XYZ file of C-alpha atoms in Angstrom:
288
model
C 81.350 165.206 48.045
C 81.267 164.520 51.715
C 82.937 161.413 52.909
C 81.032 159.130 55.281
C 83.064 157.612 58.029
C 81.957 154.294 59.484
C 82.986 152.997 62.851
C 83.769 149.319 63.061
C 81.217 147.288 64.985
C 82.921 145.364 67.788
C 82.485 141.641 67.580
C 81.000 139.832 70.560
C 83.504 138.123 72.746
C 83.769 134.449 71.964
C 83.853 131.930 74.746
C 86.772 129.609 74.518
C 85.639 126.055 74.114
C 87.624 123.000 75.063
C 89.707 121.805 72.167
C 89.865 118.234 71.018
C 92.771 117.541 73.380
C 91.473 119.242 76.505
C 87.940 117.819 76.372
C 88.994 114.233 77.277
C 91.192 115.580 80.081
C 88.311 117.584 81.559
C 86.022 114.589 81.260
C 88.511 112.365 83.047
C 88.981 114.957 85.803
C 85.217 115.137 86.297
C 84.938 111.354 86.493
C 87.859 111.278 88.936
C 86.144 113.852 91.171
C 82.908 111.852 91.125
C 84.834 108.667 91.950
C 86.451 110.383 94.937
C 83.031 111.494 96.200
C 81.699 107.929 95.930
C 84.745 106.185 97.417
C 85.407 108.668 100.258
C 82.699 107.353 102.661
C 83.834 103.771 102.187
C 87.482 104.764 102.664
C 86.550 106.613 105.856
C 84.708 103.519 107.087
C 87.715 101.249 106.448
C 90.261 103.591 108.022
C 88.035 104.194 111.053
C 87.800 100.437 111.592
C 91.615 100.334 111.838
C 91.942 103.149 114.388
C 92.163 103.145 118.125
C 89.292 104.729 120.015
C 91.451 107.721 120.973
C 92.412 108.362 117.321
C 88.876 108.380 115.876
C 88.186 112.021 116.725
C 91.721 113.343 116.257
C 93.363 114.505 112.993
C 94.285 113.148 110.557
C 90.731 111.898 110.371
C 91.118 109.731 107.280
C 94.436 107.998 107.877
C 95.096 106.137 111.165
C 98.293 106.836 113.049
C 98.513 103.149 113.999
C 96.742 100.216 112.384
C 94.685 98.193 114.848
C 93.647 95.085 112.895
C 92.499 93.530 116.140
C 89.347 95.665 115.977
C 87.849 93.105 113.597
C 88.372 90.301 116.062
C 86.934 92.358 118.906
C 83.909 93.283 116.826
C 83.363 89.669 115.767
C 83.498 88.461 119.378
C 81.328 91.255 120.755
C 78.166 89.905 119.098
C 77.179 86.559 117.482
C 78.165 87.689 114.006
C 78.608 84.126 112.773
C 74.930 83.436 113.392
C 73.963 86.758 111.834
C 75.918 85.885 108.713
C 74.309 82.452 108.408
C 70.843 83.948 108.794
C 71.565 86.644 106.204
C 72.950 84.100 103.754
C 69.925 81.822 104.148
C 67.470 84.692 103.787
C 69.305 86.280 100.860
C 69.747 82.960 99.081
C 66.056 82.098 99.410
C 64.930 85.524 98.175
C 67.438 85.444 95.313
C 66.306 82.009 94.109
C 62.668 83.037 94.427
C 63.180 86.234 92.446
C 65.058 84.509 89.637
C 62.565 81.635 89.326
C 59.229 83.368 89.875
C 60.130 86.606 88.112
C 61.370 84.630 85.106
C 58.163 82.616 84.853
C 55.955 85.689 85.159
C 58.043 87.686 82.690
C 57.967 84.832 80.147
C 54.183 84.619 80.440
C 53.748 88.355 79.833
C 56.301 88.469 77.011
C 55.579 85.282 75.060
C 52.242 83.709 75.997
C 48.901 84.914 74.706
C 46.004 85.034 77.191
C 43.043 87.353 77.849
C 43.757 90.706 79.524
C 47.501 90.145 79.357
C 48.409 93.808 78.871
C 45.834 94.947 81.436
C 47.196 92.595 84.076
C 50.725 93.755 83.356
C 49.710 97.398 83.753
C 48.062 96.567 87.079
C 51.243 94.791 88.137
C 53.376 97.781 87.191
C 50.967 100.091 89.035
C 51.744 98.243 92.277
C 55.249 99.715 92.108
C 53.676 103.087 92.894
C 52.381 101.787 96.229
C 54.809 102.608 99.070
C 56.348 99.621 100.770
C 55.170 100.787 104.182
C 51.544 100.364 103.057
C 52.019 96.628 102.461
C 54.114 95.931 105.550
C 51.201 95.656 108.003
C 49.088 93.236 105.881
C 52.148 91.079 105.278
C 53.007 91.121 108.972
C 49.438 90.160 109.891
C 49.600 87.261 107.420
C 52.864 86.041 108.940
C 51.337 86.091 112.428
C 48.235 84.208 111.266
C 50.349 81.499 109.605
C 52.498 81.085 112.713
C 55.695 82.005 110.908
C 56.866 84.683 113.320
C 60.584 84.433 114.123
C 61.339 81.876 111.393
C 63.092 81.659 108.045
C 59.723 81.335 106.318
C 58.758 84.803 107.567
C 62.029 86.232 106.267
C 61.852 84.611 102.817
C 58.360 83.647 101.622
C 56.616 87.082 101.627
C 59.391 88.526 99.453
C 60.075 85.715 96.973
C 58.638 87.663 94.010
C 59.466 91.149 92.836
C 57.649 93.391 90.341
C 60.882 95.151 89.388
C 62.455 91.885 88.268
C 59.359 90.964 86.260
C 59.429 94.300 84.427
C 63.154 94.035 83.649
C 62.980 90.439 82.426
C 59.839 91.051 80.370
C 61.484 93.989 78.612
C 64.522 91.870 77.802
C 62.477 88.874 76.620
C 60.348 91.127 74.426
C 63.519 92.211 72.612
C 64.367 88.605 71.693
C 63.082 87.749 68.194
C 59.894 85.712 68.323
C 61.134 83.679 65.348
C 63.379 81.734 67.738
C 60.350 80.490 69.657
C 58.611 79.680 66.375
C 61.583 77.620 65.248
C 61.644 75.772 68.572
C 57.914 75.131 68.269
C 58.409 73.654 64.795
C 61.005 71.299 66.273
C 58.398 70.059 68.747
C 59.409 72.118 71.801
C 56.669 73.263 74.158
C 56.633 76.454 76.244
C 58.752 74.954 79.034
C 61.342 73.600 76.626
C 61.412 76.871 74.723
C 61.900 78.828 77.953
C 64.690 76.557 79.190
C 66.595 76.017 75.939
C 66.002 79.228 73.976
C 64.996 82.146 76.191
C 67.007 81.620 79.383
C 70.435 81.287 77.685
C 69.809 84.623 75.969
C 68.625 86.298 79.196
C 71.821 85.847 81.188
C 72.667 89.585 81.323
C 69.143 90.438 82.491
C 69.182 87.576 85.017
C 72.499 88.864 86.368
C 70.976 92.321 86.745
C 67.922 91.002 88.570
C 70.087 88.763 90.736
C 72.386 91.631 91.701
C 69.551 93.935 92.660
C 67.794 91.117 94.532
C 70.937 90.305 96.495
C 71.496 93.916 97.519
C 67.816 94.341 98.382
C 67.750 91.271 100.630
C 71.206 91.656 102.176
C 70.682 95.299 103.180
C 67.064 94.988 104.279
C 66.459 96.170 107.820
C 62.756 96.879 108.340
C 61.212 93.494 107.520
C 63.681 91.350 109.550
C 63.180 93.768 112.434
C 59.416 93.162 112.357
C 59.362 89.371 112.041
C 62.261 88.391 114.347
C 62.670 88.819 118.059
C 65.944 87.158 119.085
C 69.406 86.357 117.768
C 68.313 82.953 116.447
C 66.994 84.431 113.192
C 68.359 87.979 113.233
C 70.296 89.106 110.164
C 73.568 90.978 109.868
C 71.915 94.383 109.521
C 69.973 93.903 112.746
C 73.141 92.627 114.355
C 74.915 95.848 113.452
C 72.045 97.842 114.929
C 72.208 95.935 118.194
C 75.960 96.255 118.193
C 75.678 100.010 117.660
C 73.236 100.478 120.511
C 75.363 98.379 122.816
C 78.707 99.870 121.813
C 77.609 103.259 120.588
C 80.678 104.956 122.058
C 83.091 102.687 120.169
C 82.797 103.657 116.481
C 85.911 101.709 115.479
C 84.184 98.426 116.389
C 80.991 99.432 114.617
C 82.914 100.307 111.453
C 84.780 96.987 111.636
C 81.474 95.136 111.731
C 80.126 97.241 108.874
C 83.159 96.500 106.692
C 82.706 92.804 107.398
C 79.048 93.028 106.404
C 79.873 94.838 103.145
C 82.369 92.242 101.893
C 79.806 89.757 100.418
C 78.080 92.480 98.393
C 81.414 93.626 96.954
C 82.398 90.064 96.055
C 79.072 89.408 94.311
C 79.323 92.660 92.362
C 82.889 91.953 91.207
C 81.870 88.436 90.191
C 78.832 89.602 88.167
C 80.219 92.956 87.047
C 80.377 92.319 83.299
C 77.014 90.599 83.060
C 75.486 93.273 85.313
C 76.700 96.111 83.074
C 75.471 94.341 79.935
C 72.102 93.743 81.556
C 71.705 97.369 82.661
C 72.662 98.643 79.204
C 70.424 96.228 77.307
C 67.304 96.598 79.483
C 67.222 100.399 79.467
C 68.028 100.943 83.170
C 70.605 103.668 82.514
């Protein structure tokens, strides 16, 4: 009898996978790298605002050799930043109040009230989000000129007091609230206004914080619309002030960065103040 010899078949090489202990470490390292990428531009802006003009373009680029805190005072005195701040606060406050009030009323109507063509009207409203903003700028500008609002707070606030994004977010959140709560309020004699104020709004605080945060950032950082409807420093906002400051002192980046840091402080304060409610609102309304 002849013996048959068999050669062992080599097994394919296995790729080493992260074990249960190394996987969290790799995840934390990845998150740390992403955090560095996000924070690096802001850190460069802060350190540049503390440098002397001669040190801006010399290494080390990120860390100043000497701290010049006086750059903030020079930047503040170089342009009427106090007036820019007041104008930005008035404009942002008006837009924020308008978004919270009007978006809430529209979202409650689409989520709770029953009227003809409700879903069709909502789809048309959502479809307007596909229209580029630049398409609507000229009609809005023409309307402002016809109403005589040019170079006024009304021109800065009124055309932007409602927002489709806020309506969509609030409607989605209100639709997730059980309708039995409204039925119970109706049995107790509450009308739609009472039901909205006493039942729906207290439950919508995370979504309202989300809408308020996005509205604040949208209004505070807006550049195009204030540029179109204002012509002098009386109603110019902080973003336009930084642009004028940059064109006037374009060769002094340390002063420009000092003004930019000053303009970014309110947004950081608002975010830290609404951070928990903002995260809950983003998670609960599906904006991940």
